[in-house]
mmCIF file of C-alpha atoms and ligand atoms in Angstrom:
data_model
loop_
_atom_site.group_PDB
_atom_site.id
_atom_site.type_symbol
_atom_site.label_atom_id
_atom_site.label_comp_id
_atom_site.label_asym_id
_atom_site.label_seq_id
_atom_site.Cartn_x
_atom_site.Cartn_y
_atom_site.Cartn_z
ATOM 1 C CA MET A 1 -19.030 -25.262 6.819
ATOM 2 C CA THR A 2 -21.733 -23.515 8.863
ATOM 3 C CA ILE A 3 -20.803 -22.037 12.177
ATOM 4 C CA ASP A 4 -23.196 -22.587 15.047
ATOM 5 C CA VAL A 5 -23.559 -19.069 16.380
ATOM 6 C CA ARG A 6 -24.840 -20.454 19.685
ATOM 7 C CA SER A 7 -21.655 -22.381 20.286
ATOM 8 C CA PRO A 8 -19.638 -20.852 23.124
ATOM 9 C CA HIS A 9 -16.548 -21.166 20.919
ATOM 10 C CA SER A 10 -17.948 -19.160 18.018
ATOM 11 C CA ARG A 11 -19.822 -16.533 20.019
ATOM 12 C CA ARG A 12 -17.158 -13.872 19.803
ATOM 13 C CA MET A 13 -15.663 -14.904 16.470
ATOM 14 C CA LEU A 14 -15.573 -12.342 13.643
ATOM 15 C CA THR A 15 -18.811 -10.648 14.671
ATOM 16 C CA ASN A 16 -17.688 -7.107 14.058
ATOM 17 C CA LEU A 17 -16.833 -7.111 10.348
ATOM 18 C CA PRO A 18 -17.368 -4.107 8.057
ATOM 19 C CA LYS A 19 -19.796 -4.408 5.106
ATOM 20 C CA ARG A 20 -17.387 -2.868 2.633
ATOM 21 C CA VAL A 21 -13.624 -2.500 2.278
ATOM 22 C CA SER A 22 -11.626 -0.139 0.081
ATOM 23 C CA VAL A 23 -8.651 -1.732 -1.668
ATOM 24 C CA TYR A 24 -5.700 0.533 -2.450
ATOM 25 C CA GLU A 25 -3.658 -1.172 -5.171
ATOM 26 C CA VAL A 26 0.101 -0.652 -5.013
ATOM 27 C CA SER A 27 1.498 -3.163 -7.530
ATOM 28 C CA PRO A 28 2.469 -0.666 -10.261
ATOM 29 C CA ARG A 29 4.541 1.206 -7.664
ATOM 30 C CA ASP A 30 5.474 -0.952 -4.656
ATOM 31 C CA GLY A 31 5.435 -4.037 -6.850
ATOM 32 C CA LEU A 32 7.429 -2.862 -9.808
ATOM 33 C CA GLN A 33 9.880 -0.571 -7.949
ATOM 34 C CA ASN A 34 11.671 -3.670 -6.718
ATOM 35 C CA GLU A 35 12.145 -5.295 -10.122
ATOM 36 C CA SER A 36 15.780 -5.196 -11.169
ATOM 37 C CA ALA A 37 15.123 -5.593 -14.920
ATOM 38 C CA GLN A 38 13.604 -2.469 -16.417
ATOM 39 C CA VAL A 39 9.910 -3.019 -17.184
ATOM 40 C CA ALA A 40 8.731 -1.333 -20.393
ATOM 41 C CA THR A 41 6.482 1.689 -19.890
ATOM 42 C CA HIS A 42 3.726 0.253 -22.092
ATOM 43 C CA ALA A 43 3.754 -2.941 -19.983
ATOM 44 C CA LYS A 44 3.273 -0.893 -16.793
ATOM 45 C CA VAL A 45 0.356 0.883 -18.429
ATOM 46 C CA ARG A 46 -1.146 -2.454 -19.479
ATOM 47 C CA LEU A 47 -1.009 -3.651 -15.879
ATOM 48 C CA ILE A 48 -2.652 -0.477 -14.531
ATOM 49 C CA GLU A 49 -5.435 -0.722 -17.101
ATOM 50 C CA ALA A 50 -6.040 -4.410 -16.285
ATOM 51 C CA LEU A 51 -6.372 -3.458 -12.611
ATOM 52 C CA ALA A 52 -8.881 -0.721 -13.441
ATOM 53 C CA ASP A 53 -10.793 -3.207 -15.648
ATOM 54 C CA ALA A 54 -11.123 -5.463 -12.587
ATOM 55 C CA GLY A 55 -12.926 -2.694 -10.712
ATOM 56 C CA ILE A 56 -10.067 -1.361 -8.591
ATOM 57 C CA ARG A 57 -10.764 2.278 -7.852
ATOM 58 C CA ARG A 58 -7.550 3.400 -6.119
ATOM 59 C CA ILE A 59 -4.283 2.668 -7.907
ATOM 60 C CA GLU A 60 -0.797 3.870 -6.982
ATOM 61 C CA ALA A 61 0.465 4.132 -10.544
ATOM 62 C CA THR A 62 4.103 5.174 -10.064
ATOM 63 C CA SER A 63 6.457 7.255 -7.946
ATOM 64 C CA PHE A 64 8.098 10.593 -8.592
ATOM 65 C CA VAL A 65 11.286 9.965 -6.643
ATOM 66 C CA SER A 66 14.874 10.434 -7.735
ATOM 67 C CA PRO A 67 15.527 8.292 -10.837
ATOM 68 C CA ARG A 68 19.034 7.715 -9.486
ATOM 69 C CA TRP A 69 17.577 6.107 -6.365
ATOM 70 C CA VAL A 70 14.848 4.058 -8.050
ATOM 71 C CA PRO A 71 15.581 3.805 -11.791
ATOM 72 C CA GLN A 72 12.562 1.537 -12.342
ATOM 73 C CA MET A 73 10.211 4.454 -11.603
ATOM 74 C CA ALA A 74 12.019 6.978 -13.836
ATOM 75 C CA ASP A 75 9.219 6.804 -16.432
ATOM 76 C CA GLY A 76 6.433 8.009 -14.088
ATOM 77 C CA THR A 77 5.549 10.969 -16.285
ATOM 78 C CA GLU A 78 5.337 8.746 -19.348
ATOM 79 C CA VAL A 79 3.204 6.155 -17.519
ATOM 80 C CA CYS A 80 0.703 8.856 -16.521
ATOM 81 C CA ARG A 81 0.686 10.313 -20.029
ATOM 82 C CA MET A 82 0.030 6.962 -21.726
ATOM 83 C CA LEU A 83 -2.660 5.835 -19.284
ATOM 84 C CA GLU A 84 -6.222 5.822 -20.472
ATOM 85 C CA ARG A 85 -7.796 7.346 -17.367
ATOM 86 C CA ARG A 86 -10.990 5.665 -16.231
ATOM 87 C CA GLU A 87 -13.938 7.490 -14.740
ATOM 88 C CA GLY A 88 -14.105 6.893 -10.994
ATOM 89 C CA VAL A 89 -10.516 5.641 -10.664
ATOM 90 C CA THR A 90 -8.051 7.620 -8.566
ATOM 91 C CA TYR A 91 -4.468 7.303 -9.765
ATOM 92 C CA SER A 92 -1.842 8.349 -7.238
ATOM 93 C CA ALA A 93 1.941 8.474 -6.970
ATOM 94 C CA LEU A 94 4.540 8.364 -4.246
ATOM 95 C CA VAL A 95 6.399 11.677 -3.783
ATOM 96 C CA PRO A 96 9.269 12.442 -1.385
ATOM 97 C CA ASN A 97 9.636 16.198 -1.830
ATOM 98 C CA ALA A 98 8.489 19.370 -3.610
ATOM 99 C CA ARG A 99 10.040 18.218 -6.891
ATOM 100 C CA GLY A 100 7.992 15.029 -6.699
ATOM 101 C CA LEU A 101 4.792 16.999 -6.079
ATOM 102 C CA GLU A 102 5.560 19.263 -9.024
ATOM 103 C CA ARG A 103 6.079 16.267 -11.322
ATOM 104 C CA ALA A 104 2.859 14.621 -10.114
ATOM 105 C CA VAL A 105 0.849 17.782 -10.772
ATOM 106 C CA GLU A 106 2.444 18.149 -14.215
ATOM 107 C CA ALA A 107 1.428 14.536 -14.918
ATOM 108 C CA GLY A 108 -2.179 15.424 -14.106
ATOM 109 C CA LEU A 109 -2.543 13.405 -10.898
ATOM 110 C CA ARG A 110 -5.041 14.435 -8.230
ATOM 111 C CA GLU A 111 -3.590 12.336 -5.411
ATOM 112 C CA VAL A 112 -0.083 11.821 -4.055
ATOM 113 C CA ALA A 113 1.394 9.881 -1.147
ATOM 114 C CA VAL A 114 4.266 10.952 1.087
ATOM 115 C CA PHE A 115 6.312 8.332 2.919
ATOM 116 C CA ILE A 116 8.418 8.262 6.060
ATOM 117 C CA SER A 117 9.630 5.551 8.417
ATOM 118 C CA ALA A 118 9.014 5.122 12.126
ATOM 119 C CA SER A 119 12.687 4.089 12.500
ATOM 120 C CA GLU A 120 15.579 6.493 11.854
ATOM 121 C CA THR A 121 17.893 4.056 10.074
ATOM 122 C CA HIS A 122 15.370 2.856 7.502
ATOM 123 C CA ASN A 123 14.286 6.438 6.900
ATOM 124 C CA ARG A 124 17.869 7.536 6.257
ATOM 125 C CA LYS A 125 18.563 4.595 3.949
ATOM 126 C CA ASN A 126 15.329 5.252 2.049
ATOM 127 C CA VAL A 127 15.364 9.035 1.643
ATOM 128 C CA ASN A 128 18.797 10.123 2.906
ATOM 129 C CA LYS A 129 17.275 12.272 5.646
ATOM 130 C CA THR A 130 16.458 12.092 9.332
ATOM 131 C CA ILE A 131 12.820 11.775 10.322
ATOM 132 C CA ALA A 132 12.834 15.449 11.383
ATOM 133 C CA GLN A 133 14.309 16.558 8.024
ATOM 134 C CA THR A 134 11.752 14.444 6.172
ATOM 135 C CA LEU A 135 8.853 16.047 8.048
ATOM 136 C CA GLU A 136 10.380 19.416 7.186
ATOM 137 C CA ALA A 137 10.539 18.474 3.488
ATOM 138 C CA PHE A 138 6.855 17.500 3.673
ATOM 139 C CA GLU A 139 5.988 21.112 4.542
ATOM 140 C CA LYS A 140 6.545 21.806 0.860
ATOM 141 C CA VAL A 141 4.412 18.849 -0.183
ATOM 142 C CA ILE A 142 1.379 18.209 2.037
ATOM 143 C CA GLY A 143 0.081 21.767 2.624
ATOM 144 C CA PRO A 144 0.865 22.994 -0.918
ATOM 145 C CA GLY A 145 -0.611 19.800 -2.396
ATOM 146 C CA VAL A 146 -3.860 20.188 -0.452
ATOM 147 C CA ALA A 147 -3.951 23.902 -1.373
ATOM 148 C CA GLN A 148 -3.861 22.862 -5.058
ATOM 149 C CA GLY A 149 -6.831 20.563 -4.497
ATOM 150 C CA LEU A 150 -4.901 17.284 -4.311
ATOM 151 C CA ARG A 151 -5.574 14.524 -1.831
ATOM 152 C CA VAL A 152 -2.444 13.589 0.082
ATOM 153 C CA ARG A 153 -1.958 10.220 1.721
ATOM 154 C CA GLY A 154 0.835 9.399 4.172
ATOM 155 C CA TYR A 155 2.762 6.186 4.751
ATOM 156 C CA VAL A 156 4.415 5.396 8.062
ATOM 157 C CA SER A 157 6.798 2.515 7.345
ATOM 158 C CA THR A 158 8.602 -0.037 9.521
ATOM 159 C CA LEU A 159 5.966 0.171 12.276
ATOM 160 C CA TRP A 160 6.038 -3.566 12.943
ATOM 161 C CA GLY A 161 9.825 -3.761 12.779
ATOM 162 C CA CYS A 162 12.870 -2.227 11.072
ATOM 163 C CA PRO A 163 15.371 -4.236 9.010
ATOM 164 C CA TYR A 164 18.223 -2.258 10.633
ATOM 165 C CA GLU A 165 16.993 -1.509 14.171
ATOM 166 C CA GLY A 166 14.662 -4.410 14.965
ATOM 167 C CA ASP A 167 11.780 -3.512 17.298
ATOM 168 C CA VAL A 168 10.122 -0.148 16.779
ATOM 169 C CA ASP A 169 8.111 1.724 19.396
ATOM 170 C CA PRO A 170 4.632 2.206 17.851
ATOM 171 C CA LYS A 171 4.267 5.453 19.822
ATOM 172 C CA ARG A 172 6.980 6.974 17.598
ATOM 173 C CA GLY A 173 4.974 5.948 14.558
ATOM 174 C CA LEU A 174 1.817 7.396 16.080
ATOM 175 C CA ALA A 175 3.495 10.775 16.682
ATOM 176 C CA ILE A 176 4.647 10.851 13.042
ATOM 177 C CA ALA A 177 1.193 9.828 11.802
ATOM 178 C CA GLN A 178 -0.446 12.572 13.854
ATOM 179 C CA HIS A 179 2.007 15.062 12.361
ATOM 180 C CA LEU A 180 1.048 13.920 8.822
ATOM 181 C CA LEU A 181 -2.684 14.120 9.556
ATOM 182 C CA ASP A 182 -2.351 17.553 11.190
ATOM 183 C CA ALA A 183 -0.442 18.732 8.105
ATOM 184 C CA GLY A 184 -3.359 17.682 5.852
ATOM 185 C CA CYS A 185 -3.024 13.999 4.915
ATOM 186 C CA TYR A 186 -6.476 12.447 4.555
ATOM 187 C CA GLN A 187 -5.267 8.990 5.604
ATOM 188 C CA VAL A 188 -2.186 7.316 7.043
ATOM 189 C CA SER A 189 -1.189 3.894 5.827
ATOM 190 C CA LEU A 190 0.635 1.894 8.483
ATOM 191 C CA GLY A 191 3.420 -0.162 6.944
ATOM 192 C CA ASP A 192 4.676 -3.575 7.945
ATOM 193 C CA THR A 193 7.432 -2.935 5.426
ATOM 194 C CA ILE A 194 9.328 -6.184 5.965
ATOM 195 C CA GLY A 195 6.345 -8.380 6.841
ATOM 196 C CA VAL A 196 7.288 -9.363 10.379
ATOM 197 C CA GLY A 197 3.951 -8.604 12.059
ATOM 198 C CA THR A 198 1.801 -11.112 13.919
ATOM 199 C CA PRO A 199 -1.849 -10.713 14.969
ATOM 200 C CA VAL A 200 -1.503 -9.785 18.653
ATOM 201 C CA GLN A 201 1.137 -7.188 17.762
ATOM 202 C CA THR A 202 -1.168 -5.853 15.034
ATOM 203 C CA GLY A 203 -3.977 -5.613 17.579
ATOM 204 C CA LYS A 204 -1.755 -3.562 19.895
ATOM 205 C CA ILE A 205 -0.604 -1.201 17.134
ATOM 206 C CA VAL A 206 -4.119 -0.665 15.757
ATOM 207 C CA GLU A 207 -5.542 -0.207 19.248
ATOM 208 C CA LEU A 208 -2.960 2.490 20.003
ATOM 209 C CA PHE A 209 -3.738 4.328 16.759
ATOM 210 C CA LEU A 210 -7.497 4.106 17.196
ATOM 211 C CA GLN A 211 -7.220 5.765 20.599
ATOM 212 C CA HIS A 212 -6.078 8.894 18.742
ATOM 213 C CA VAL A 213 -7.104 8.623 15.072
ATOM 214 C CA PRO A 214 -10.541 7.826 13.545
ATOM 215 C CA ALA A 215 -10.614 4.388 11.887
ATOM 216 C CA GLU A 216 -11.379 5.785 8.401
ATOM 217 C CA LYS A 217 -8.100 7.709 8.488
ATOM 218 C CA VAL A 218 -6.086 4.539 9.051
ATOM 219 C CA ALA A 219 -5.103 1.984 6.387
ATOM 220 C CA LEU A 220 -2.937 -1.128 6.703
ATOM 221 C CA HIS A 221 -0.068 -1.776 4.287
ATOM 222 C CA LEU A 222 1.093 -5.304 4.987
ATOM 223 C CA HIS A 223 3.903 -7.107 3.245
ATOM 224 C CA ASP A 224 3.404 -10.861 3.277
ATOM 225 C CA THR A 225 7.031 -11.864 3.724
ATOM 226 C CA ARG A 226 6.238 -14.424 6.419
ATOM 227 C CA GLY A 227 2.684 -15.294 5.403
ATOM 228 C CA THR A 228 1.050 -13.321 8.217
ATOM 229 C CA ALA A 229 -0.519 -10.457 6.257
ATOM 230 C CA LEU A 230 -4.028 -11.919 5.975
ATOM 231 C CA ALA A 231 -4.068 -12.872 9.649
ATOM 232 C CA ASN A 232 -3.205 -9.259 10.408
ATOM 233 C CA VAL A 233 -5.972 -8.060 8.069
ATOM 234 C CA LEU A 234 -8.501 -10.079 10.089
ATOM 235 C CA VAL A 235 -7.403 -8.254 13.223
ATOM 236 C CA GLY A 236 -7.724 -4.921 11.414
ATOM 237 C CA LEU A 237 -11.212 -5.799 10.145
ATOM 238 C CA GLU A 238 -12.408 -6.739 13.613
ATOM 239 C CA MET A 239 -11.096 -3.418 14.901
ATOM 240 C CA GLY A 240 -12.857 -1.352 12.224
ATOM 241 C CA ILE A 241 -10.104 -0.686 9.660
ATOM 242 C CA THR A 242 -11.672 -0.564 6.188
ATOM 243 C CA THR A 243 -8.759 0.310 3.847
ATOM 244 C CA TYR A 244 -6.106 -2.243 2.907
ATOM 245 C CA ASP A 245 -3.169 -1.826 0.539
ATOM 246 C CA ALA A 246 -2.344 -4.811 -1.642
ATOM 247 C CA ALA A 247 -0.490 -5.753 -4.814
ATOM 248 C CA VAL A 248 -1.858 -8.075 -7.452
ATOM 249 C CA ALA A 249 -0.285 -11.557 -7.462
ATOM 250 C CA GLY A 250 1.826 -10.517 -4.455
ATOM 251 C CA LEU A 251 4.273 -8.311 -6.339
ATOM 252 C CA GLY A 252 6.355 -6.054 -4.173
ATOM 253 C CA GLY A 253 9.137 -4.987 -1.876
ATOM 254 C CA CYS A 254 11.189 -1.968 -0.946
ATOM 255 C CA PRO A 255 14.641 -1.574 -2.544
ATOM 256 C CA TYR A 256 15.921 0.013 0.682
ATOM 257 C CA ALA A 257 14.532 -2.649 3.046
ATOM 258 C CA PRO A 258 16.486 -5.888 2.677
ATOM 259 C CA GLY A 259 14.190 -8.842 3.169
ATOM 260 C CA ALA A 260 11.024 -7.008 2.158
ATOM 261 C CA ALA A 261 9.165 -9.438 -0.079
ATOM 262 C CA GLY A 262 5.818 -9.105 -1.803
ATOM 263 C CA ASN A 263 2.861 -7.118 -0.611
ATOM 264 C CA LEU A 264 -0.269 -8.904 0.496
ATOM 265 C CA ALA A 265 -1.691 -10.269 -2.777
ATOM 266 C CA THR A 266 -4.829 -8.397 -3.842
ATOM 267 C CA GLU A 267 -6.514 -11.616 -5.023
ATOM 268 C CA ASP A 268 -5.923 -13.259 -1.609
ATOM 269 C CA LEU A 269 -7.367 -10.210 0.134
ATOM 270 C CA VAL A 270 -10.402 -9.943 -2.153
ATOM 271 C CA TYR A 271 -11.057 -13.724 -2.132
ATOM 272 C CA THR A 272 -11.070 -13.691 1.672
ATOM 273 C CA LEU A 273 -13.198 -10.551 1.964
ATOM 274 C CA HIS A 274 -15.799 -11.771 -0.539
ATOM 275 C CA GLY A 275 -15.902 -15.136 1.198
ATOM 276 C CA MET A 276 -16.815 -13.334 4.411
ATOM 277 C CA GLY A 277 -19.551 -11.320 2.688
ATOM 278 C CA ILE A 278 -17.539 -8.084 2.610
ATOM 279 C CA GLU A 279 -17.953 -6.041 -0.573
ATOM 280 C CA THR A 280 -15.043 -4.520 -2.473
ATOM 281 C CA GLY A 281 -16.574 -3.635 -5.865
ATOM 282 C CA ILE A 282 -13.842 -5.759 -7.484
ATOM 283 C CA ASP A 283 -14.446 -8.584 -9.972
ATOM 284 C CA LEU A 284 -12.226 -11.394 -8.680
ATOM 285 C CA GLU A 285 -12.061 -13.228 -12.022
ATOM 286 C CA LYS A 286 -10.886 -10.086 -13.777
ATOM 287 C CA LEU A 287 -8.480 -9.391 -10.951
ATOM 288 C CA TRP A 288 -7.021 -12.856 -11.467
ATOM 289 C CA GLN A 289 -6.561 -11.933 -15.128
ATOM 290 C CA ALA A 290 -4.745 -8.770 -14.041
ATOM 291 C CA GLY A 291 -2.443 -11.060 -12.025
ATOM 292 C CA GLN A 292 -1.637 -12.921 -15.248
ATOM 293 C CA VAL A 293 -0.750 -9.587 -16.826
ATOM 294 C CA ALA A 294 1.511 -8.802 -13.840
ATOM 295 C CA GLU A 295 3.296 -12.128 -14.278
ATOM 296 C CA ALA A 296 3.782 -11.518 -18.000
ATOM 297 C CA VAL A 297 5.055 -8.002 -17.295
ATOM 298 C CA VAL A 298 7.783 -9.149 -14.875
ATOM 299 C CA GLY A 299 8.447 -12.423 -16.693
ATOM 300 C CA ARG A 300 8.566 -14.717 -13.659
ATOM 301 C CA GLU A 301 6.225 -16.620 -11.345
ATOM 302 C CA LEU A 302 4.560 -14.529 -8.689
ATOM 303 C CA PRO A 303 3.769 -15.748 -5.180
ATOM 304 C CA GLY A 304 0.075 -14.881 -4.601
ATOM 305 C CA LYS A 305 -1.884 -17.920 -3.388
ATOM 306 C CA VAL A 306 -5.135 -17.312 -5.303
ATOM 307 C CA HIS A 307 -2.993 -16.238 -8.243
ATOM 308 C CA GLN A 308 -1.387 -19.698 -8.210
ATOM 309 C CA ALA A 309 -4.388 -21.835 -7.209
ATOM 310 C CA GLY A 310 -7.057 -20.037 -9.253
ATOM 311 C CA VAL A 311 -10.296 -18.468 -8.109
ATOM 312 C CA ARG A 312 -12.402 -21.651 -8.169
ATOM 313 C CA SER A 313 -11.751 -25.007 -6.579
ATOM 314 C CA LEU A 314 -13.788 -27.157 -9.016
ATOM 315 C CA ALA A 315 -11.758 -29.472 -11.238
ATOM 316 C CA SER A 316 -12.566 -28.993 -14.914
HETATM 317 P P1 HMG B 401 19.197 12.883 -2.212
HETATM 318 O O1 HMG B 401 20.248 12.300 -3.096
HETATM 319 O O2 HMG B 401 19.520 13.003 -0.780
HETATM 320 O O3 HMG B 401 18.601 14.273 -2.623
HETATM 321 O O4 HMG B 401 17.891 11.994 -2.397
HETATM 322 P P2 HMG B 401 18.883 15.406 -3.625
HETATM 323 O O5 HMG B 401 17.847 16.413 -3.323
HETATM 324 O O6 HMG B 401 20.316 15.792 -3.532
HETATM 325 O O7 HMG B 401 18.595 14.805 -5.064
HETATM 326 C C1 HMG B 401 19.474 13.956 -5.764
HETATM 327 C C2 HMG B 401 19.149 13.975 -7.253
HETATM 328 O O8 HMG B 401 17.817 13.526 -7.449
HETATM 329 C C3 HMG B 401 19.205 15.385 -7.840
HETATM 330 O O9 HMG B 401 19.540 15.194 -9.200
HETATM 331 C C4 HMG B 401 17.785 15.853 -7.764
HETATM 332 O O10 HMG B 401 17.441 16.821 -8.721
HETATM 333 C C5 HMG B 401 17.025 14.585 -8.032
HETATM 334 P P3 HMG B 401 21.021 15.487 -9.744
HETATM 335 O O11 HMG B 401 21.219 16.948 -9.478
HETATM 336 O O12 HMG B 401 21.936 14.616 -8.922
HETATM 337 O O13 HMG B 401 20.956 15.098 -11.180
HETATM 338 N N1 HMG B 401 15.702 14.541 -7.406
HETATM 339 C C6 HMG B 401 14.604 14.196 -8.060
HETATM 340 N N2 HMG B 401 14.393 13.855 -9.356
HETATM 341 C C7 HMG B 401 13.123 13.560 -9.703
HETATM 342 N N3 HMG B 401 12.092 13.570 -8.835
HETATM 343 C C8 HMG B 401 12.270 13.903 -7.538
HETATM 344 C C9 HMG B 401 13.574 14.240 -7.121
HETATM 345 N N4 HMG B 401 14.099 14.616 -5.937
HETATM 346 C C10 HMG B 401 15.405 14.794 -6.123
HETATM 347 N N5 HMG B 401 11.245 13.922 -6.703
HETATM 348 C C11 HMG B 401 15.529 11.587 -2.288
HETATM 349 C C12 HMG B 401 16.727 12.237 -1.636
HETATM 350 C C13 HMG B 401 14.358 11.639 -1.330
HETATM 351 C C14 HMG B 401 15.196 12.339 -3.581
HETATM 352 C C15 HMG B 401 15.905 10.111 -2.633
HETATM 353 O O14 HMG B 401 16.390 9.516 -1.473
HETATM 354 C C16 HMG B 401 14.749 9.297 -3.146
HETATM 355 O O15 HMG B 401 14.235 9.579 -4.217
HETATM 356 N N6 HMG B 401 14.358 8.249 -2.407
HETATM 357 C C17 HMG B 401 13.215 7.410 -2.803
HETATM 358 C C18 HMG B 401 13.377 6.034 -2.262
HETATM 359 C C19 HMG B 401 12.188 5.187 -2.623
HETATM 360 O O16 HMG B 401 11.435 5.464 -3.556
HETATM 361 N N7 HMG B 401 11.992 4.089 -1.861
HETATM 362 C C20 HMG B 401 10.926 3.152 -2.082
HETATM 363 C C21 HMG B 401 9.580 3.681 -1.708
HETATM 364 S S1 HMG B 401 9.232 3.614 0.035
HETATM 365 C C22 HMG B 401 8.502 2.075 0.271
HETATM 366 O O17 HMG B 401 8.558 1.238 -0.589
HETATM 367 C C23 HMG B 401 7.705 1.818 1.526
HETATM 368 C C24 HMG B 401 6.192 1.870 1.318
HETATM 369 O O18 HMG B 401 5.779 0.918 0.360
HETATM 370 C C25 HMG B 401 5.452 1.620 2.628
HETATM 371 C C26 HMG B 401 5.893 0.358 3.389
HETATM 372 O O19 HMG B 401 6.068 -0.730 2.782
HETATM 373 O O20 HMG B 401 6.019 0.497 4.616
HETATM 374 C C27 HMG B 401 5.758 3.239 0.807
HETATM 375 MG MG1 MG B 402 5.494 -1.213 0.810
#
């Protein structure tokens, strides 16, 4: 369908899109952390390599958290050791504290991500600390990480809503994000952890952040629990956000956020971006193949739309 740009209805529609978007792939971490059956280390490595083969350049490969809290991620060191590292690909890991940073450095990673919630109850359930105590723990992670030459990313979770507290004041999330950026994070990823966000709300949150933070330092991490993630991406694109987190085939969830389903599926994101003429550097066919690997790795059907429908619409 061609859109008549002179039509009064289309005049203001999607006119402000970026030329290129950076995809930050979280399936090996956010995706697999929620799987109850232990996934074999070699299968995790196979998934990460399939993602790199598809042209993904930023991959969150694992997390270095307490193995008691998230047993699925206990093999992070082994995953990093077995990985055949590709030129131009940044592998990162989630770390909650100094021990996590130490393990990531030992595993040879050059990027880590810290995480904190905008709501007290989710933060306590997730890391057993108040928000203030978590920021204090990050003093031994962000500054020391940057001093060792690592790039440190920061997540601010539950910004669109908390599974325990309901509505969250985005200004609280902004204050936390500013703290993370001041401490040395190169980017903050804003989390709709339980996928409750809708487009006007997303517009308000992004607008608030962009009044204080440059667009390139903001990423969106949208879970697709209620099917609204792509609609929220469109709002982000229009407002100048150029980094989006996603998980192949829609893997995902947070073990400490009841009701958190899959992340926005990377294939759905990339299909939509490419269809709008926005470059990602990703080969969608190969990405679809990586989705097949993800499905084989977890041994059940995954929810991504393009994953299920296929890349092309032509009948064979
Ligand atoms: P704690 O029990 O309060 O702390 O846990 P602790 O310091 O007493 O440690 C307990 C045990 O864990 C000790 O071992 C420590 O040595 C060990 P023990 O003496 O009992 O044998 N330990 C560690 N081991 C390995 N690596 C470490 C580490 N730290 C401690 N780094 C803690 C506090 C933060 C450690 C724990 O709560 C934790 O690991 N939580 C992680 C929870 C998690 O990974 N959640 C999912 C990720 S967040 C998410 O999904 C949201 C996101 O996707 C964004 C969004 O969607 O919005 C990022
Ligand atoms: Mg998440």
